[in-house]
Coordinates of N, CA and C in Angstrom, one line a residue:
M3 N 75.6 73.3 79.1 CA 75.0 73.7 80.4 C 76.1 73.8 81.5
K4 N 77.0 72.8 81.5 CA 78.1 72.8 82.4 C 79.0 74.1 82.3
Y5 N 79.2 74.4 81.0 CA 80.0 75.6 80.7 C 79.3 76.9 81.2
I6 N 78.0 76.9 81.1 CA 77.2 78.1 81.5 C 77.3 78.2 83.0
L7 N 77.2 77.1 83.7 CA 77.2 77.1 85.2 C 78.6 77.6 85.7
L8 N 79.6 77.1 85.0 CA 81.0 77.5 85.4 C 81.2 79.0 85.2
T9 N 80.7 79.5 84.1 CA 80.8 80.9 83.8 C 80.1 81.7 84.8
F10 N 78.9 81.3 85.2 CA 78.0 82.0 86.2 C 78.8 82.1 87.5
F11 N 79.3 80.9 88.0 CA 79.9 80.9 89.3 C 81.2 81.8 89.2
S12 N 81.9 81.8 88.1 CA 83.1 82.6 88.0 C 82.8 84.0 88.1
V13 N 81.7 84.5 87.4 CA 81.3 85.9 87.4 C 80.9 86.2 88.8
F14 N 80.1 85.3 89.5 CA 79.6 85.6 90.8 C 80.7 85.7 91.8
F15 N 81.7 84.9 91.7 CA 82.9 84.9 92.6 C 83.7 86.2 92.4
S16 N 83.8 86.6 91.2 CA 84.5 87.9 90.9 C 83.8 89.1 91.5
I17 N 82.5 89.1 91.4 CA 81.7 90.2 92.0 C 81.8 90.2 93.5
S18 N 81.8 89.0 94.1 CA 81.9 88.9 95.5 C 83.2 89.4 96.0
I19 N 84.3 89.2 95.3 CA 85.6 89.7 95.7 C 85.6 91.2 95.6
A20 N 85.0 91.8 94.5 CA 84.9 93.2 94.4 C 84.1 93.9 95.5
I21 N 83.0 93.2 95.9 CA 82.2 93.7 96.9 C 83.0 93.7 98.3
A22 N 83.7 92.7 98.5 CA 84.5 92.5 99.8 C 85.6 93.5 99.9
Q23 N 85.9 94.2 98.9 CA 86.9 95.3 99.0 C 86.4 96.6 99.6
N24 N 85.1 96.7 99.8 CA 84.6 97.8 100.5 C 84.6 97.5 102.0
G25 N 85.1 98.5 102.8 CA 85.1 98.2 104.3 C 85.1 99.5 105.1
L26 N 84.6 99.3 106.3 CA 84.5 100.4 107.3 C 85.4 100.2 108.5
Y27 N 86.2 101.2 108.9 CA 87.1 101.1 110.0 C 86.5 101.9 111.2
A28 N 86.2 101.3 112.3 CA 85.5 102.0 113.4 C 86.4 102.9 114.2
T29 N 87.7 102.5 114.3 CA 88.7 103.3 115.1 C 90.0 103.4 114.4
L30 N 90.9 104.2 115.0 CA 92.2 104.4 114.5 C 93.0 103.1 114.7
S31 N 92.8 102.4 115.8 CA 93.5 101.2 116.0 C 93.1 100.1 115.1
D32 N 91.8 100.1 114.7 CA 91.3 99.2 113.7 C 92.0 99.5 112.3
L33 N 92.1 100.7 112.0 CA 92.7 101.1 110.8 C 94.2 100.6 110.7
Y34 N 94.9 100.8 111.8 CA 96.3 100.4 111.8 C 96.4 98.9 111.7
A35 N 95.4 98.2 112.3 CA 95.4 96.7 112.3 C 94.8 96.2 111.0
D36 N 94.3 97.1 110.2 CA 93.5 96.7 109.0 C 92.4 95.8 109.3
K37 N 91.6 96.1 110.4 CA 90.5 95.4 110.8 C 89.2 96.2 110.4
Y38 N 88.5 95.7 109.5 CA 87.3 96.4 109.0 C 86.1 95.6 108.8
E39 N 84.9 96.3 108.8 CA 83.6 95.6 108.6 C 83.3 95.7 107.1
E40 N 83.1 94.6 106.4 CA 82.8 94.6 105.0 C 81.4 95.1 104.8
V41 N 81.2 95.9 103.7 CA 79.9 96.3 103.3 C 79.7 96.1 101.8
T42 N 78.5 95.8 101.4 CA 78.2 95.4 100.0 C 78.2 96.6 99.1
Q43 N 77.8 97.8 99.6 CA 77.7 99.0 98.8 C 78.3 100.1 99.6
L44 N 79.1 100.9 98.8 CA 79.7 102.1 99.4 C 80.0 103.1 98.3
A45 N 79.4 104.3 98.4 CA 79.5 105.3 97.4 C 80.5 106.3 97.9
V46 N 81.5 106.6 97.1 CA 82.5 107.6 97.4 C 82.5 108.7 96.3
D47 N 81.9 109.8 96.7 CA 81.7 110.9 95.7 C 82.6 112.1 96.0
R48 N 83.3 112.6 95.0 CA 84.1 113.8 95.1 C 83.2 115.0 95.1
R49 N 83.4 115.9 96.1 CA 82.6 117.1 96.1 C 83.2 118.2 95.2
S50 N 82.4 119.1 94.7 CA 82.9 120.2 94.0 C 83.5 121.2 95.0
K51 N 84.3 122.1 94.6 CA 84.9 123.1 95.5 C 83.9 123.9 96.3
I52 N 82.8 124.2 95.6 CA 81.7 124.9 96.2 C 81.0 124.1 97.3
Q53 N 80.8 122.8 97.0 CA 80.2 121.9 98.0 C 81.1 121.7 99.2
A54 N 82.4 121.6 99.0 CA 83.4 121.4 100.1 C 83.4 122.7 100.9
A55 N 83.3 123.8 100.3 CA 83.3 125.1 101.1 C 82.1 125.2 101.9
S56 N 80.9 124.8 101.3 CA 79.6 125.0 102.0 C 79.5 124.1 103.2
I57 N 80.2 123.0 103.3 CA 80.2 122.2 104.5 C 81.4 122.4 105.3
M58 N 82.3 123.2 104.9 CA 83.5 123.5 105.6 C 84.3 122.2 105.9
G59 N 84.7 121.5 104.9 CA 85.3 120.2 105.2 C 86.1 119.6 104.1
A60 N 86.1 118.3 104.0 CA 87.0 117.5 103.1 C 86.3 117.3 101.7
D61 N 87.1 116.7 100.9 CA 86.8 116.6 99.4 C 85.8 115.5 99.0
Y62 N 85.6 114.5 99.9 CA 84.7 113.4 99.5 C 83.6 113.2 100.5
K63 N 82.5 112.7 99.9 CA 81.3 112.3 100.7 C 81.2 110.8 100.5
V64 N 81.1 110.1 101.7 CA 80.9 108.6 101.7 C 79.6 108.3 102.2
S65 N 78.9 107.4 101.5 CA 77.5 107.0 101.9 C 77.2 105.6 101.4
V66 N 76.2 105.0 102.0 CA 75.6 103.8 101.6 C 74.2 104.1 101.1
P67 N 73.9 103.8 99.8 CA 72.6 104.2 99.2 C 71.4 103.7 100.1
S68 N 70.5 104.5 100.3 CA 69.2 104.2 101.0 C 69.4 103.6 102.4
D69 N 70.3 104.0 103.1 CA 70.5 103.5 104.5 C 70.9 104.7 105.4
K70 N 69.8 105.3 105.9 CA 70.0 106.5 106.8 C 70.8 106.2 108.0
K71 N 70.6 105.1 108.7 CA 71.3 104.8 109.9 C 72.8 104.6 109.6
M72 N 73.1 103.9 108.5 CA 74.5 103.8 108.2 C 75.2 105.1 107.8
N73 N 74.4 105.9 107.1 CA 75.0 107.2 106.7 C 75.2 108.1 107.8
K74 N 74.4 108.0 108.9 CA 74.6 108.8 110.1 C 75.9 108.3 110.8
Y75 N 76.1 107.0 110.8 CA 77.3 106.5 111.3 C 78.5 106.9 110.5
L76 N 78.4 106.9 109.2 CA 79.5 107.2 108.4 C 79.9 108.7 108.5
K77 N 78.9 109.5 108.8 CA 79.2 111.0 108.9 C 79.9 111.3 110.2
K78 N 79.5 110.7 111.3 CA 79.9 111.2 112.6 C 80.9 110.2 113.3
K79 N 80.7 108.9 113.1 CA 81.5 108.0 114.0 C 82.5 107.1 113.3
C80 N 82.2 106.7 112.1 CA 83.2 105.9 111.4 C 84.5 106.6 111.2
Y81 N 85.6 105.9 111.4 CA 86.9 106.5 111.4 C 87.5 106.6 110.0
A82 N 87.3 105.6 109.2 CA 87.9 105.5 107.8 C 87.1 104.5 107.0
V83 N 87.3 104.6 105.7 CA 86.7 103.6 104.8 C 87.7 103.2 103.7
K84 N 87.5 102.0 103.2 CA 88.3 101.6 102.0 C 87.4 101.2 100.9
Q85 N 87.9 101.5 99.7 CA 87.2 101.1 98.5 C 88.2 100.6 97.5
D86 N 88.2 99.4 97.2 CA 89.3 98.8 96.4 C 90.6 99.0 97.0
D87 N 91.5 99.7 96.2 CA 92.9 100.0 96.7 C 93.0 101.4 97.3
S88 N 91.9 102.1 97.4 CA 91.9 103.4 98.0 C 91.3 103.4 99.3
F89 N 91.7 104.4 100.2 CA 91.0 104.6 101.4 C 90.9 106.0 101.8
Y90 N 90.0 106.4 102.7 CA 89.7 107.7 103.1 C 89.4 107.8 104.6
V91 N 89.9 108.9 105.2 CA 89.7 109.1 106.6 C 88.7 110.2 106.9
N92 N 87.9 110.0 107.9 CA 86.8 110.9 108.3 C 87.4 112.1 109.0
C93 N 87.3 113.2 108.4 CA 87.9 114.5 109.0 C 87.1 114.9 110.2
K94 N 85.9 114.4 110.4 CA 85.1 114.7 111.6 C 85.8 114.1 112.8
R95 N 86.6 113.1 112.6 CA 87.3 112.4 113.8 C 88.7 112.9 114.0
L96 N 89.1 113.9 113.2 CA 90.5 114.3 113.3 C 90.6 115.8 113.6
K97 N 91.8 116.2 114.2 CA 92.0 117.6 114.4 C 93.5 117.8 114.4
Y98 N 93.9 119.0 114.1 CA 95.3 119.5 114.1 C 95.5 120.5 115.2
K99 N 96.2 120.1 116.3 CA 96.3 120.9 117.5 C 94.8 121.2 118.0
R100 N 94.4 122.4 118.0 CA 93.0 122.7 118.5 C 92.1 123.0 117.3
F101 N 92.5 122.8 116.1 CA 91.7 123.0 114.9 C 91.1 121.8 114.4
R102 N 89.9 121.8 114.0 CA 89.2 120.7 113.3 C 89.1 121.0 111.8
F103 N 88.9 119.9 111.1 CA 88.8 119.9 109.6 C 87.4 120.0 109.1
G104 N 86.4 119.9 109.9 CA 85.0 119.9 109.4 C 84.6 118.5 109.0
Y105 N 83.5 118.5 108.2 CA 82.9 117.2 107.7 C 83.5 116.7 106.4
G106 N 83.2 115.4 106.2 CA 83.7 114.8 104.9 C 84.9 113.9 105.1
Y107 N 85.3 113.2 104.0 CA 86.4 112.3 104.0 C 87.5 112.8 103.2
A108 N 88.7 112.5 103.6 CA 89.9 113.0 102.9 C 90.7 111.7 102.4
P109 N 91.2 111.8 101.2 CA 92.0 110.7 100.6 C 93.3 110.5 101.4
A110 N 93.6 109.2 101.6 CA 94.8 108.9 102.4 C 95.7 107.8 101.8
Y111 N 96.9 107.8 102.3 CA 97.9 106.8 101.8 C 98.5 106.1 103.0
W112 N 98.9 104.8 102.8 CA 99.8 104.1 103.7 C 101.2 104.3 103.2
I113 N 102.0 104.9 103.9 CA 103.4 105.1 103.5 C 104.4 104.8 104.7
D114 N 105.2 103.8 104.5 CA 106.2 103.4 105.5 C 105.5 103.2 106.9
G115 N 104.4 102.5 106.8 CA 103.7 102.1 108.0 C 102.9 103.3 108.7
C116 N 102.8 104.4 108.1 CA 102.1 105.6 108.6 C 101.0 106.0 107.7
I117 N 100.0 106.7 108.2 CA 98.8 107.2 107.4 C 99.0 108.6 107.1
Y118 N 99.0 109.0 105.9 CA 99.1 110.4 105.4 C 97.8 110.7 104.7
F119 N 97.2 111.9 105.0 CA 96.0 112.3 104.3 C 96.1 113.8 103.9
K120 N 95.3 114.1 102.9 CA 95.3 115.4 102.2 C 94.1 116.2 102.6
A121 N 94.2 117.4 103.3 CA 93.1 118.1 103.7 C 93.4 119.6 103.7
I122 N 92.4 120.4 104.2 CA 92.6 121.9 104.2 C 93.6 122.3 105.1
P123 N 94.3 123.4 104.8 CA 95.3 124.0 105.8 C 94.6 124.7 106.9
V124 N 94.9 124.4 108.1 CA 94.3 125.1 109.2 C 95.3 125.6 110.2
G125 N 95.0 126.7 111.0 CA 95.9 127.2 111.9 C 97.2 127.7 111.2
S126 N 98.3 127.5 111.8 CA 99.6 128.0 111.3 C 100.0 127.3 110.0
V127 N 99.3 126.2 109.7 CA 99.7 125.5 108.5 C 99.4 126.3 107.2
T128 N 98.5 127.2 107.3 CA 98.1 128.0 106.1 C 99.3 128.7 105.5
A129 N 100.3 129.0 106.3 CA 101.4 129.7 105.8 C 102.3 128.9 104.9
H130 N 102.1 127.5 105.0 CA 102.9 126.6 104.2 C 102.2 126.2 102.8
A131 N 101.0 126.6 102.6 CA 100.2 126.2 101.5 C 100.7 126.7 100.2
T132 N 101.0 128.0 100.1 CA 101.5 128.6 98.9 C 102.5 129.7 99.3
T133 N 103.3 130.1 98.3 CA 104.2 131.2 98.5 C 103.6 132.5 98.7
S134 N 102.4 132.7 98.1 CA 101.7 134.0 98.2 C 100.8 134.1 99.3
M135 N 100.7 133.2 100.2 CA 99.8 133.2 101.3 C 100.5 133.1 102.7
N136 N 100.1 134.0 103.5 CA 100.7 133.9 104.9 C 99.6 134.4 105.9
V137 N 98.6 133.5 106.0 CA 97.4 133.9 106.8 C 97.4 133.3 108.1
K138 N 97.1 134.0 109.2 CA 97.0 133.5 110.5 C 95.5 133.4 110.8
L139 N 95.0 132.2 111.2 CA 93.6 132.0 111.3 C 93.2 131.9 112.8
G140 N 91.9 132.1 113.0 CA 91.3 131.9 114.4 C 91.1 130.5 114.7
G141 N 90.1 130.2 115.6 CA 89.9 128.9 116.1 C 88.9 128.0 115.4
T142 N 88.3 128.4 114.3 CA 87.3 127.7 113.7 C 87.6 127.4 112.2
V143 N 87.0 126.3 111.7 CA 87.2 125.9 110.3 C 86.6 127.0 109.4
G144 N 85.6 127.6 109.9 CA 84.9 128.7 109.2 C 85.9 129.8 108.9
D145 N 86.8 130.2 109.8 CA 87.8 131.2 109.6 C 88.7 130.8 108.5
A146 N 89.0 129.5 108.4 CA 89.9 129.1 107.3 C 89.3 129.3 105.9
F147 N 88.0 129.0 105.8 CA 87.4 129.2 104.5 C 87.1 130.6 104.2
A148 N 87.0 131.4 105.2 CA 86.8 132.8 105.0 C 88.1 133.5 104.4
A149 N 89.2 132.9 104.7 CA 90.5 133.5 104.2 C 90.6 133.3 102.7
S150 N 90.9 134.3 102.0 CA 91.0 134.3 100.5 C 91.9 133.2 100.0
G151 N 91.4 132.3 99.1 CA 92.2 131.3 98.4 C 92.3 130.0 99.1
L152 N 91.9 129.9 100.3 CA 92.1 128.6 101.1 C 91.1 127.5 100.6
I153 N 90.0 127.9 100.0 CA 89.0 126.9 99.6 C 89.6 125.8 98.8
S154 N 90.5 126.1 97.9 CA 91.1 125.1 97.0 C 92.4 124.6 97.4
Q155 N 93.0 125.1 98.5 CA 94.3 124.7 99.0 C 94.2 123.4 99.8
R156 N 95.2 122.5 99.6 CA 95.3 121.3 100.4 C 96.8 121.1 100.8
V157 N 97.0 120.5 102.0 CA 98.3 120.1 102.5 C 98.2 118.7 103.0
F158 N 99.4 118.1 103.3 CA 99.4 116.8 103.9 C 99.6 116.8 105.4
Y159 N 98.9 115.8 106.0 CA 99.1 115.6 107.4 C 99.4 114.1 107.6
M160 N 99.9 113.8 108.8 CA 100.1 112.4 109.2 C 99.4 112.2 110.5
I161 N 98.7 111.0 110.6 CA 98.0 110.7 111.8 C 99.0 110.0 112.8
N162 N 99.2 110.7 113.9 CA 100.0 110.1 115.0 C 99.3 108.9 115.6
P163 N 99.9 107.7 115.5 CA 99.2 106.5 115.9 C 99.0 106.4 117.4
E164 N 99.7 107.2 118.2 CA 99.6 107.2 119.7 C 98.6 108.2 120.2
T165 N 98.6 109.4 119.6 CA 97.7 110.4 120.0 C 96.4 110.5 119.2
G166 N 96.4 110.0 118.0 CA 95.3 110.1 117.1 C 95.1 111.5 116.5
K167 N 96.1 112.4 116.7 CA 96.0 113.7 116.2 C 96.8 113.8 114.9
A168 N 96.4 114.8 114.1 CA 97.1 115.1 112.9 C 98.4 115.9 113.1
E169 N 99.4 115.6 112.3 CA 100.7 116.4 112.3 C 100.9 116.9 110.9
F170 N 101.3 118.1 110.8 CA 101.6 118.7 109.5 C 102.8 118.0 108.8
V171 N 102.7 117.7 107.5 CA 103.8 117.1 106.8 C 104.3 118.1 105.8
G172 N 105.5 118.6 106.0 CA 106.1 119.5 105.1 C 107.4 118.9 104.5
K173 N 108.2 119.8 103.9 CA 109.3 119.3 103.2 C 110.3 118.6 104.1
E174 N 110.5 119.0 105.3 CA 111.5 118.4 106.2 C 111.2 116.9 106.4
R175 N 109.9 116.6 106.7 CA 109.5 115.2 107.0 C 109.7 114.4 105.8
I176 N 109.3 114.9 104.6 CA 109.4 114.1 103.4 C 110.8 113.9 103.0
W177 N 111.7 115.0 103.3 CA 113.1 114.8 103.0 C 113.7 113.6 103.7
H178 N 113.3 113.4 104.9 CA 113.8 112.3 105.7 C 113.3 111.0 105.1
L179 N 112.0 111.0 104.7 CA 111.4 109.8 104.1 C 112.2 109.4 102.8
L180 N 112.8 110.4 102.1 CA 113.4 110.1 100.8 C 114.9 109.7 101.0
E181 N 115.3 109.4 102.2 CA 116.7 109.0 102.5 C 117.2 108.0 101.5
G182 N 118.3 108.2 100.9 CA 118.9 107.3 99.9 C 118.6 107.8 98.5
N183 N 117.7 108.7 98.3 CA 117.4 109.2 97.0 C 117.9 110.7 96.9
N184 N 119.1 110.9 96.7 CA 119.7 112.2 96.8 C 119.2 113.2 95.8
S185 N 118.9 112.7 94.6 CA 118.4 113.6 93.5 C 117.0 114.1 93.9
L186 N 116.1 113.3 94.4 CA 114.8 113.8 94.8 C 114.9 114.7 96.0
Q187 N 115.8 114.4 96.9 CA 116.0 115.2 98.1 C 116.4 116.6 97.7
D188 N 117.3 116.7 96.7 CA 117.8 118.0 96.3 C 116.7 118.8 95.5
K189 N 115.9 118.0 94.7 CA 114.8 118.6 94.0 C 113.8 119.2 95.0
L190 N 113.5 118.4 96.0 CA 112.5 118.8 97.0 C 112.9 120.1 97.7
L191 N 114.2 120.2 98.0 CA 114.6 121.5 98.7 C 114.4 122.7 97.8
E192 N 114.3 122.5 96.5 CA 114.2 123.7 95.6 C 112.7 124.1 95.5
E193 N 111.8 123.3 96.0 CA 110.4 123.7 95.9 C 110.1 124.9 96.8
D194 N 109.2 125.8 96.3 CA 109.0 127.1 97.0 C 107.7 127.1 97.9
N195 N 107.0 125.9 98.0 CA 105.9 125.9 98.9 C 105.7 124.4 99.3
E196 N 104.8 124.2 100.2 CA 104.5 122.9 100.8 C 103.1 122.4 100.6
S197 N 102.5 122.8 99.5 CA 101.1 122.4 99.2 C 101.1 120.9 98.9
A198 N 99.9 120.3 99.0 CA 99.8 118.9 98.6 C 100.1 118.7 97.2
D199 N 99.7 119.6 96.3 CA 100.0 119.4 94.9 C 101.5 119.3 94.6
T200 N 102.3 120.1 95.4 CA 103.7 120.1 95.2 C 104.4 118.9 95.8
L201 N 103.9 118.5 97.0 CA 104.6 117.4 97.7 C 104.1 116.0 97.4
E202 N 102.9 115.9 96.8 CA 102.4 114.6 96.5 C 103.3 113.7 95.7
P203 N 103.9 114.2 94.6 CA 104.8 113.3 93.8 C 106.0 112.7 94.7
Y204 N 106.5 113.5 95.6 CA 107.6 113.0 96.5 C 107.1 111.9 97.4
L205 N 105.9 112.1 98.0 CA 105.3 111.1 98.9 C 105.0 109.8 98.1
L206 N 104.5 109.9 96.9 CA 104.2 108.7 96.1 C 105.5 108.0 95.7
A207 N 106.6 108.8 95.5 CA 107.9 108.2 95.2 C 108.3 107.3 96.4
V208 N 108.1 107.8 97.6 CA 108.4 107.0 98.8 C 107.5 105.7 98.9
K209 N 106.2 105.9 98.6 CA 105.3 104.8 98.6 C 105.6 103.7 97.6
S210 N 106.1 104.1 96.4 CA 106.4 103.1 95.4 C 107.7 102.4 95.5
R211 N 108.5 102.7 96.5 CA 109.8 102.1 96.7 C 109.7 100.6 97.0

């Protein structure tokens, strides 16, 4: 009986720890301070390319099952969420210059004390996504998705902790992050585009140092 009780409490404690790893960040300052509200349930679902295009936004939908009030908060006001060792920023709360990213959550990384996230190319950033694309867009996210090929393209941005705005992350910024690793710096300079698929291995190399 004693063994059964010990097993039960051990399992219960493990589940409690797992649940506590879900959290909501209300603001950018809360995110940088790692100050979050714990939630017992948090569903993070990856959208298909068609779904992402239909809402003109990011790759993930975040929700709490059967809680309309919380889901409304998650959609419009929550700044970021964490689930286990991963976290996601709310694109509704972000913009690059005068361009917005639309709805949904984008995957993000903590790297050297800064927050980097992966989202659609908007504005002048579209020219950096692929070597075959040099599109100048208008002022809406809809324009971005109307441009051929942009639905599946992603680039990296960094959130400026002072302004709260997104800044494009290209080869130059990552080259400086790789200071001390000459071989990766040289390899990076040989890349012919600045898409997220191309640059992510270099960012992760910085993260893993």
